[in-house]
Coordinates of C-alpha atoms in Angstrom, one line a residue:
M1 CA 35.0 -3.3 1.4
K2 CA 33.4 0.3 1.7
L3 CA 33.5 2.9 4.5
W4 CA 30.6 5.3 4.5
K5 CA 31.8 8.2 6.5
N6 CA 30.9 11.9 7.6
G7 CA 27.1 11.0 8.0
L8 CA 24.9 11.2 11.0
F9 CA 23.6 7.6 11.1
Y10 CA 20.3 6.8 13.1
T11 CA 20.6 3.1 13.9
M12 CA 17.0 3.0 14.7
S13 CA 18.0 0.4 17.5
N14 CA 17.3 2.9 20.2
E15 CA 15.8 6.5 20.1
G16 CA 18.4 9.0 19.5
E17 CA 21.3 6.4 18.9
T18 CA 23.7 7.5 16.1
V19 CA 27.1 6.5 14.7
E20 CA 29.4 8.6 12.3
A21 CA 30.6 5.9 10.1
V22 CA 29.6 2.5 8.8
L23 CA 31.7 -0.3 7.2
T24 CA 30.1 -2.7 4.7
N25 CA 31.2 -5.6 2.6
N26 CA 29.2 -8.0 0.3
G27 CA 26.1 -6.1 1.0
E28 CA 26.1 -6.4 4.7
I29 CA 27.2 -4.1 7.6
I30 CA 30.4 -5.4 9.2
G31 CA 31.3 -2.5 11.4
V32 CA 29.8 0.8 13.0
G33 CA 31.6 3.6 14.9
T34 CA 33.9 6.4 14.2
E35 CA 35.9 6.6 10.9
E36 CA 39.1 6.4 12.9
S37 CA 38.1 3.2 14.7
L38 CA 36.9 1.4 11.8
K39 CA 40.0 2.3 9.7
E40 CA 42.1 1.0 12.8
Y41 CA 40.5 -2.3 12.7
Y42 CA 39.9 -2.6 9.0
P43 CA 42.9 -1.0 7.2
E44 CA 42.1 -2.7 3.9
V45 CA 39.2 -0.5 3.1
L46 CA 38.8 -0.3 -0.7
E47 CA 36.5 2.6 -1.2
E48 CA 35.4 5.6 1.1
I49 CA 32.2 7.3 0.5
D50 CA 31.9 10.9 2.0
L51 CA 28.1 11.5 2.8
A52 CA 29.1 15.3 3.5
G53 CA 27.1 15.4 6.7
S54 CA 23.9 13.9 5.5
T55 CA 21.4 12.2 7.8
V56 CA 21.2 8.5 7.1
F57 CA 18.6 5.9 8.1
P58 CA 18.2 2.1 7.5
G59 CA 16.7 1.6 4.1
F60 CA 13.0 2.6 4.2
V61 CA 10.5 -0.1 3.3
D62 CA 7.0 0.3 2.3
S63 CA 5.0 -2.4 4.2
H64 CA 2.0 -2.2 1.8
L65 CA 1.8 -1.4 -1.8
H66 CA 1.0 -2.9 -5.3
L67 CA 4.4 -2.6 -7.3
L68 CA 3.0 -3.8 -10.5
W69 CA -0.3 -1.6 -10.3
Y70 CA 1.9 1.3 -9.3
G71 CA 4.1 0.9 -12.4
Q72 CA 1.0 0.5 -14.4
S73 CA -0.5 3.7 -13.0
L74 CA 2.8 5.6 -14.0
A75 CA 2.4 4.5 -17.5
R76 CA -1.3 5.2 -17.8
L77 CA -3.3 8.5 -17.7
N78 CA -3.7 9.2 -14.0
L79 CA -6.1 11.6 -12.5
N80 CA -4.9 11.3 -8.8
Q81 CA -3.7 14.8 -8.7
C82 CA -6.9 16.6 -10.1
T83 CA -8.5 18.9 -7.8
S84 CA -11.5 19.5 -10.0
K85 CA -14.0 17.3 -12.1
K86 CA -13.7 19.7 -15.0
T87 CA -9.9 19.1 -15.2
A88 CA -10.3 15.4 -14.9
L89 CA -12.8 15.2 -17.8
R90 CA -10.6 17.4 -20.0
M91 CA -7.6 15.3 -19.4
I92 CA -9.7 12.1 -20.5
K93 CA -11.0 14.1 -23.4
E94 CA -7.7 15.1 -24.5
K95 CA -6.5 11.4 -24.4
V96 CA -9.5 10.2 -26.2
A97 CA -8.7 12.6 -29.1
K98 CA -5.4 10.7 -29.5
L99 CA -6.9 7.2 -29.6
R100 CA -7.3 5.0 -32.8
E101 CA -10.8 4.5 -33.9
K102 CA -12.7 2.4 -31.3
E103 CA -9.6 1.9 -29.2
W104 CA -10.2 1.1 -25.5
L105 CA -9.0 3.4 -22.7
F106 CA -8.1 2.6 -19.0
V107 CA -7.8 5.8 -16.8
E108 CA -6.5 5.5 -13.3
G109 CA -6.9 7.3 -9.9
Y110 CA -10.0 9.4 -9.9
N111 CA -10.8 11.0 -6.4
E112 CA -14.1 13.1 -6.1
N113 CA -13.0 13.9 -2.7
K114 CA -10.2 16.2 -3.9
W115 CA -12.5 17.9 -6.4
Q116 CA -13.2 21.6 -5.4
D117 CA -15.9 22.1 -8.2
S118 CA -18.0 19.1 -7.5
T119 CA -18.7 16.3 -5.0
E120 CA -20.4 14.2 -7.5
A121 CA -18.5 11.0 -8.5
F122 CA -18.1 9.9 -12.1
K123 CA -21.2 8.2 -13.6
K124 CA -21.7 6.8 -17.1
S125 CA -23.2 9.9 -18.6
D126 CA -20.0 11.8 -17.9
L127 CA -17.8 9.4 -19.8
D128 CA -20.6 9.1 -22.6
A129 CA -20.2 12.9 -23.3
L130 CA -16.6 12.0 -24.0
S131 CA -17.0 9.2 -26.5
M132 CA -19.7 6.8 -27.4
T133 CA -17.5 4.8 -29.7
H134 CA -14.4 4.2 -27.5
P135 CA -14.9 2.0 -24.5
I136 CA -13.6 3.9 -21.4
L137 CA -13.0 2.7 -17.9
V138 CA -11.9 5.0 -15.1
R139 CA -10.8 3.4 -11.9
R140 CA -11.4 5.2 -8.7
I141 CA -8.2 5.7 -6.4
D142 CA -9.3 3.2 -4.1
Y143 CA -9.3 0.3 -6.6
H144 CA -12.7 -0.6 -5.2
N145 CA -14.9 1.1 -7.7
V146 CA -14.7 1.6 -11.6
V147 CA -17.0 3.6 -13.8
I148 CA -17.5 2.6 -17.6
N149 CA -19.3 4.4 -20.6
E150 CA -22.0 3.1 -22.7
A151 CA -19.6 1.7 -25.4
F152 CA -17.8 -0.3 -22.6
T153 CA -21.1 -1.5 -21.3
Q154 CA -22.1 -2.8 -24.7
E155 CA -18.9 -4.8 -25.0
I156 CA -19.3 -6.6 -21.7
G157 CA -23.2 -6.9 -22.0
I158 CA -24.4 -5.6 -18.6
K159 CA -28.3 -5.6 -18.7
K160 CA -31.0 -3.7 -17.1
W161 CA -31.8 -5.0 -13.6
Q162 CA -28.5 -7.2 -13.6
K163 CA -27.4 -8.3 -10.3
F164 CA -24.0 -9.2 -9.2
E165 CA -23.7 -12.5 -7.1
G166 CA -20.9 -12.4 -4.6
G167 CA -18.8 -9.7 -2.9
G168 CA -19.4 -6.8 -5.2
E169 CA -22.1 -4.6 -6.8
I170 CA -23.5 -3.7 -10.3
V171 CA -24.9 -0.3 -9.3
L172 CA -28.4 0.3 -10.7
D173 CA -30.7 3.4 -10.5
E174 CA -34.3 3.3 -9.3
K175 CA -35.5 2.1 -12.8
G176 CA -33.1 -0.8 -13.0
E177 CA -30.6 0.9 -15.3
F178 CA -27.0 0.5 -15.1
T179 CA -25.2 3.7 -13.7
G180 CA -21.9 2.8 -15.0
V181 CA -20.5 2.0 -11.5
L182 CA -19.1 -1.3 -10.5
K183 CA -18.0 -2.0 -7.0
D184 CA -15.4 -4.3 -5.3
E185 CA -15.6 -7.9 -7.1
A186 CA -17.8 -6.6 -9.8
T187 CA -15.1 -4.3 -11.1
N188 CA -13.6 -7.5 -12.7
L189 CA -16.5 -7.7 -15.2
A190 CA -14.9 -4.6 -16.8
I191 CA -11.2 -4.9 -15.8
D192 CA -10.9 -8.6 -17.1
A193 CA -12.3 -7.5 -20.4
F194 CA -8.9 -5.8 -21.2
P195 CA -6.2 -8.0 -22.6
P196 CA -3.8 -9.2 -19.9
A197 CA -0.5 -7.4 -19.8
T198 CA 2.3 -9.2 -21.6
P199 CA 5.4 -10.5 -19.8
S200 CA 7.4 -7.6 -21.6
E201 CA 4.8 -5.0 -20.3
M202 CA 5.0 -6.4 -16.8
E203 CA 8.8 -6.1 -16.6
D204 CA 8.2 -2.5 -17.8
Y205 CA 5.8 -1.8 -15.1
L206 CA 8.0 -3.4 -12.3
T207 CA 11.1 -1.4 -13.7
L208 CA 9.1 2.0 -13.7
A209 CA 7.7 1.3 -10.1
V210 CA 11.3 0.4 -8.6
K211 CA 13.1 3.2 -10.3
D212 CA 10.5 5.6 -9.0
L213 CA 10.6 4.2 -5.5
W214 CA 14.3 4.6 -5.5
T215 CA 14.0 8.4 -5.9
K216 CA 11.7 8.4 -2.8
G217 CA 14.2 6.6 -0.6
I218 CA 12.5 3.3 -0.8
T219 CA 14.6 0.1 -0.7
G220 CA 12.1 -2.5 -0.6
G221 CA 8.2 -3.2 -0.4
H222 CA 5.7 -5.6 0.7
T223 CA 3.4 -6.0 -2.3
E224 CA 0.4 -7.9 -3.6
D225 CA 0.7 -8.6 -7.3
L226 CA 0.5 -12.4 -7.8
H227 CA -3.0 -12.5 -8.9
Y228 CA -3.9 -9.5 -11.1
F229 CA -1.6 -9.9 -14.1
N230 CA -0.3 -13.3 -15.2
G231 CA -1.1 -15.6 -12.4
F232 CA 1.1 -17.0 -9.6
E233 CA 3.9 -18.5 -11.7
G234 CA 3.9 -15.9 -14.5
T235 CA 3.9 -12.9 -12.4
L236 CA 6.6 -14.4 -9.9
A237 CA 8.6 -15.1 -13.1
T238 CA 8.5 -11.3 -13.6
F239 CA 9.9 -10.4 -10.4
K240 CA 12.6 -13.1 -10.9
A241 CA 13.6 -11.6 -14.1
C242 CA 13.9 -8.2 -12.9
L243 CA 15.0 -8.1 -9.4
G244 CA 18.4 -9.0 -7.9
V245 CA 21.7 -7.7 -6.8
D246 CA 22.9 -7.7 -10.4
K247 CA 19.5 -6.6 -11.9
L248 CA 17.3 -4.1 -10.1
P249 CA 18.3 -4.1 -6.6
F250 CA 15.0 -4.0 -4.5
R251 CA 13.9 -6.1 -1.6
S252 CA 10.3 -7.4 -2.4
H253 CA 8.0 -9.3 0.0
L254 CA 5.2 -10.8 -1.9
L255 CA 1.8 -11.5 -0.4
I256 CA -0.2 -14.4 -1.9
H257 CA -3.7 -13.6 -3.0
N258 CA -6.2 -16.2 -1.7
G259 CA -7.1 -17.1 -5.3
E260 CA -3.5 -18.2 -5.9
L261 CA -3.2 -20.5 -2.9
A262 CA -3.6 -23.6 -5.0
A263 CA -0.9 -22.5 -7.4
F264 CA 1.3 -21.8 -4.5
N265 CA 0.6 -25.2 -3.1
Q266 CA 1.5 -26.9 -6.3
S267 CA 4.7 -24.9 -6.8
N268 CA 8.1 -25.6 -5.3
Q269 CA 7.9 -22.2 -3.5
Q270 CA 8.1 -21.8 0.3
F271 CA 7.0 -19.2 2.8
L272 CA 9.9 -16.8 3.3
D273 CA 12.2 -18.8 1.0
G274 CA 15.3 -16.9 1.7
N275 CA 16.0 -15.0 -1.4
P276 CA 17.1 -11.6 -0.3
F277 CA 15.2 -9.8 -2.9
I278 CA 12.1 -11.9 -3.6
E279 CA 10.5 -13.8 -0.9
L280 CA 6.9 -15.0 -0.2
G281 CA 4.7 -13.9 2.6
A282 CA 1.2 -14.4 4.1
M283 CA -2.0 -15.2 2.2
K284 CA -3.9 -12.0 1.3
I285 CA -7.9 -11.8 1.9
F286 CA -10.3 -8.9 1.1
Y287 CA -12.8 -8.8 3.9
D288 CA -14.6 -5.4 3.0
G289 CA -14.3 -2.4 0.7
T290 CA -13.8 1.1 1.5
V291 CA -15.5 4.2 3.2
G292 CA -15.1 6.1 -0.2
S293 CA -17.0 3.4 -2.0
R294 CA -19.4 3.0 0.9
T295 CA -18.5 -0.6 1.0
A296 CA -16.4 -0.7 4.4
L297 CA -18.3 -3.0 6.9
M298 CA -19.4 -0.6 9.5
K299 CA -21.2 -1.6 12.7
N300 CA -23.2 1.6 12.8
G301 CA -23.8 2.2 9.2
Y302 CA -23.4 5.3 7.2
A303 CA -24.6 8.9 7.7
S304 CA -26.9 8.6 4.7
D305 CA -28.4 5.3 5.6
S306 CA -27.7 3.7 9.0
E307 CA -29.3 0.6 7.7
H308 CA -26.5 0.3 5.2
H309 CA -23.5 -1.3 6.7
G310 CA -21.3 -1.8 3.9
L311 CA -20.1 -5.0 2.0
Q312 CA -18.7 -8.2 3.4
I313 CA -16.8 -9.7 0.4
Q314 CA -16.6 -13.1 1.9
T315 CA -19.2 -14.9 3.6
D316 CA -18.6 -16.1 7.2
D317 CA -18.3 -19.7 5.9
I318 CA -16.1 -19.0 2.9
F319 CA -13.7 -16.8 5.2
E320 CA -13.3 -19.5 7.6
K321 CA -12.4 -22.0 4.9
M322 CA -10.0 -19.6 3.6
V323 CA -8.2 -19.1 6.8
Q324 CA -8.1 -22.9 7.4
S325 CA -6.7 -23.4 3.9
A326 CA -3.9 -20.8 4.6
R327 CA -3.1 -22.6 7.9
N328 CA -3.0 -26.0 6.0
A329 CA -0.4 -24.4 3.7
G330 CA 1.6 -23.1 6.6
L331 CA 0.9 -19.5 6.0
P332 CA -0.3 -16.5 8.1
V333 CA -3.0 -14.4 6.6
A334 CA -3.1 -10.7 5.8
I335 CA -6.4 -9.3 5.6
H336 CA -7.8 -6.1 4.1
I337 CA -10.2 -4.5 6.9
L338 CA -11.7 -1.0 6.8
G339 CA -14.7 -1.2 9.0
D340 CA -15.1 -1.9 12.8
L341 CA -17.7 -4.7 12.1
A342 CA -15.1 -6.4 9.8
F343 CA -12.5 -6.3 12.3
E344 CA -14.8 -7.8 14.9
K345 CA -15.8 -10.7 12.7
V346 CA -12.1 -11.4 11.4
I347 CA -10.7 -11.7 14.9
Q348 CA -13.4 -14.1 16.0
T349 CA -12.3 -16.4 13.2
L350 CA -8.5 -15.9 13.7
K351 CA -9.0 -16.9 17.3
A352 CA -10.5 -20.1 16.4
Y353 CA -7.7 -20.9 13.8
P354 CA -4.4 -19.2 15.1
P355 CA -1.3 -19.1 12.9
K356 CA 1.8 -21.5 13.5
K357 CA 3.9 -20.5 16.6
G358 CA 6.1 -17.5 15.5
Q359 CA 4.0 -16.3 12.7
R360 CA 1.7 -13.0 12.8
D361 CA -1.5 -12.4 11.1
R362 CA -1.4 -9.0 9.5
M363 CA -4.4 -6.6 10.0
I364 CA -4.1 -4.2 6.9
H365 CA -5.6 -0.8 7.2
T366 CA -7.9 -1.0 10.1
P367 CA -8.6 2.7 10.4
W368 CA -12.1 2.5 12.2
L369 CA -11.8 0.7 15.6
N370 CA -12.9 1.0 19.2
P371 CA -11.3 0.1 22.5
G372 CA -13.4 -2.9 23.0
L373 CA -12.2 -4.4 19.8
L374 CA -8.4 -3.9 20.8
A375 CA -9.2 -5.4 24.1
K376 CA -11.0 -8.6 22.4
A377 CA -7.7 -8.9 20.3
K378 CA -5.3 -8.6 23.2
N379 CA -2.5 -11.2 23.1
M380 CA -3.4 -12.3 19.6
P381 CA -0.3 -12.6 17.3
L382 CA -1.4 -9.8 15.3
L383 CA 0.7 -7.0 13.3
F384 CA -1.1 -3.8 12.3
D385 CA -0.2 -2.8 8.7
V386 CA -1.1 0.8 8.7
Q387 CA -1.2 3.6 6.1
P388 CA -0.8 7.0 7.6
Q389 CA -1.5 8.8 4.5
F390 CA -5.0 7.4 4.4
M391 CA -5.8 9.7 7.5
S392 CA -4.6 12.7 5.6
S393 CA -6.5 11.9 2.4
D394 CA -9.7 10.5 4.0
L395 CA -10.5 13.1 6.8
P396 CA -12.6 15.0 7.2
W397 CA -14.9 13.8 4.4
A398 CA -14.9 10.3 5.9
L399 CA -16.4 11.5 9.0
E400 CA -19.1 13.0 7.0
V401 CA -19.8 9.9 5.2
L402 CA -19.9 7.8 8.3
G403 CA -21.7 10.4 10.4
T404 CA -21.8 11.2 14.2
N405 CA -21.8 7.3 15.0
H406 CA -18.4 6.7 13.6
P407 CA -16.1 4.4 15.6
P408 CA -14.3 6.4 18.3
L409 CA -10.8 5.3 17.4
A410 CA -10.0 6.8 13.9
F411 CA -6.6 5.9 12.5
A412 CA -5.7 4.9 16.2
W413 CA -2.0 4.2 15.8
R414 CA -1.2 5.2 19.4
S415 CA -4.0 3.1 20.9
I416 CA -2.9 0.1 18.7
A417 CA 0.7 0.5 20.0
E418 CA -0.4 0.9 23.7
A419 CA -2.5 -2.2 23.4
G420 CA 0.8 -4.1 22.6
F421 CA 0.7 -4.7 18.8
P422 CA 3.6 -4.1 16.5
T423 CA 2.8 -1.8 13.5
A424 CA 4.4 -1.3 10.2
G425 CA 3.9 1.7 7.7
G426 CA 3.0 1.7 4.0
S427 CA 1.4 3.8 1.4
D428 CA -0.9 1.4 -0.6
A429 CA 0.5 2.8 -3.8
P430 CA -0.8 3.6 -6.2
V431 CA -3.7 4.4 -4.0
E432 CA -1.3 7.0 -2.3
T433 CA 2.0 8.4 -3.5
P434 CA 4.6 6.1 -2.0
N435 CA 6.6 9.0 -0.3
P436 CA 7.3 7.8 3.1
F437 CA 7.5 11.3 4.4
L438 CA 4.2 12.1 3.5
G439 CA 3.2 9.2 5.9
I440 CA 5.7 10.3 8.6
H441 CA 4.2 13.8 8.5
A442 CA 0.6 12.5 8.7
A443 CA 1.5 10.1 11.6
V444 CA 3.2 12.9 13.6
T445 CA 1.0 15.9 12.9
R446 CA -2.4 14.3 12.5
T447 CA -3.2 17.0 9.8
V448 CA -4.9 16.4 6.4
S449 CA -3.4 16.8 2.8
S450 CA -5.6 19.7 2.1
D451 CA -4.3 21.8 5.0
K452 CA -1.1 20.3 6.4
N453 CA -0.7 23.1 8.8
G454 CA -4.1 23.2 9.9
K455 CA -6.4 21.3 12.3
A456 CA -5.0 18.2 13.9
Y457 CA -7.4 15.3 13.9
F458 CA -7.7 13.0 17.0
P459 CA -4.2 14.3 18.1
D460 CA -3.9 11.9 21.0
E461 CA -3.3 9.1 18.3
G462 CA -0.2 10.8 17.0
L463 CA 3.2 9.3 17.1
S464 CA 6.6 10.8 17.7
V465 CA 9.0 11.3 15.0
F466 CA 11.0 8.2 16.0
E467 CA 7.9 6.1 16.3
A468 CA 6.8 7.2 12.7
I469 CA 10.2 6.5 11.1
S470 CA 10.1 3.1 12.9
L471 CA 7.1 2.0 10.9
Y472 CA 9.2 2.1 7.7
T473 CA 12.3 0.5 9.3
T474 CA 12.1 -1.7 12.2
G475 CA 8.2 -2.1 11.7
S476 CA 8.6 -3.2 8.1
A477 CA 11.3 -5.6 9.0
L478 CA 9.2 -7.2 11.6
A479 CA 6.4 -7.6 9.3
G480 CA 8.6 -9.4 6.8
Y481 CA 10.1 -11.6 9.6
Q482 CA 13.5 -10.0 8.9
E483 CA 14.0 -8.0 12.2
K484 CA 17.4 -9.6 12.8
T485 CA 19.0 -8.6 9.5
R486 CA 17.0 -5.5 8.3
G487 CA 15.5 -2.3 9.8
Q488 CA 18.7 -1.1 11.6
I489 CA 22.1 0.1 11.1
K490 CA 23.9 -2.6 12.9
V491 CA 26.6 -5.3 12.3
G492 CA 25.2 -8.3 10.5
F493 CA 22.4 -6.2 8.9
V494 CA 21.9 -5.5 5.2
A495 CA 23.7 -2.4 3.8
D496 CA 20.4 -0.7 2.7
F497 CA 20.4 3.2 3.6
T498 CA 18.2 6.1 3.0
V499 CA 20.2 9.3 2.9
L500 CA 18.4 12.6 3.6
E501 CA 19.2 16.3 3.1
E502 CA 17.2 17.3 6.2
N503 CA 17.1 15.7 9.7
P504 CA 13.7 14.7 10.6
F505 CA 14.4 15.1 14.2
T506 CA 15.6 18.6 14.2
I507 CA 13.3 20.3 11.5
E508 CA 10.0 21.7 12.4
K509 CA 7.4 18.9 12.3
E510 CA 5.3 20.7 9.7
N511 CA 8.1 20.3 7.4
L512 CA 8.5 16.6 7.4
A513 CA 6.6 16.1 4.3
D514 CA 9.2 18.2 2.5
I515 CA 12.3 16.2 3.3
H516 CA 14.5 15.5 0.3
V517 CA 16.2 12.2 -0.5
L518 CA 19.9 12.6 -1.5
K519 CA 20.9 8.9 -2.1
T520 CA 19.1 5.3 -2.0
I521 CA 21.6 2.6 -1.2
I522 CA 20.7 -1.1 -1.6
S523 CA 23.2 -3.9 -0.7
E524 CA 26.0 -1.3 -1.0
Q525 CA 24.9 0.0 -4.4
I526 CA 23.8 3.6 -4.8
V527 CA 20.8 3.2 -7.0
F528 CA 19.7 6.8 -6.7
G529 CA 21.7 10.1 -6.1

């Protein structure tokens, strides 16, 4: 039995509600109140932890990330912090110089929208200038676009005028020559050419990711990994080997990629199987791409070409069959949606095939909407899974890409909440840094990462500090169907806490992104700090 005392504990049950001490036992909260009252009722306390006046919240949970991809990105050369194309190319060149003869290279995270010296994305000739003998692949930060060099092109055999059948694109120039760019499903032509990660490597990736997340105050994450590494059973085995109260304490909620539904059906696994550290969630479907890759499905098209509406990864018929298959398996769906046209088409199908009573379908991302779409979705069992950092990363360049006819509701978290829909918050790491305070800052201030104290974009859609923190506490708990045991500091809830140096309710809003994590506690264990 442990007494956590001398802290300012925000329960997140109601705005402004605090207690000064919490008593825990066997990973669960058994008492809240004053230190004196808890000692009076429970004189057998075995350990007292003095939090020295720190601010404490229920453990923060990232509602949308990719744990294995994030760990892999930490292990690879990653360009996500590069602010110039010249620097990015220099970093790749330095890495190439250390490779063995003809060794392949996988580089992560380039983002031309951050570059100050160029607006031109990578193409094959950029990478050819670095090496004609080492196959090089550079993945864009949104994971919907890769660029490869000529050596890699030769390895996988892409030909002149070659087309990709399905939800992706081999990008050709006007002469039919391959530009080195592959989009969405076509990226797998290159990615799948790399040997799959071994079970040992996967365990290393997961360990790297979890230990890094601890430093950021993250106690759990809703993640989609079960398709991209070692299939459903093999990847699930990695999670089981690594996570647990006596292993790496971290609460993972695993989405099931639609490509793994048959494996799920053949397994003995169940939706929300009750394991407190590994549970299975909704079936994940990608419906469109991203604005950065010009593949988000937009009703009014793009500024450069109003007739180009983006990419619908699944045909209407295939998407309908996917939803039906999920319902037959007893699962809700979690759908990647960027464009307004994508959202409109998705809710039409979901209305025809609703989930089981008590389940909610997850609308992932949904940054571009209009009031009419929210009205059409009214009373549907939906939860919006949003990533506030996308606003700070994507604006204002996304407005330029979409043009003046962009949908009027941009990253419209206030409108979504007022329409009656619950929301949860995440980072989509490794696309964004999984620091919840970057997301909270974006949600409250509506400013962009290039100027955190500058212009507020669509400020009426901003959230209060309490609402923004709720995205990562009560919101994520609701998204994982654990609202009765997680996301609040309350008797009967898990003993997961995020301990902060600063109080987000009393500091200036512009400083929310700079909050420091002192401790991360999961199931009573101090895993960081």
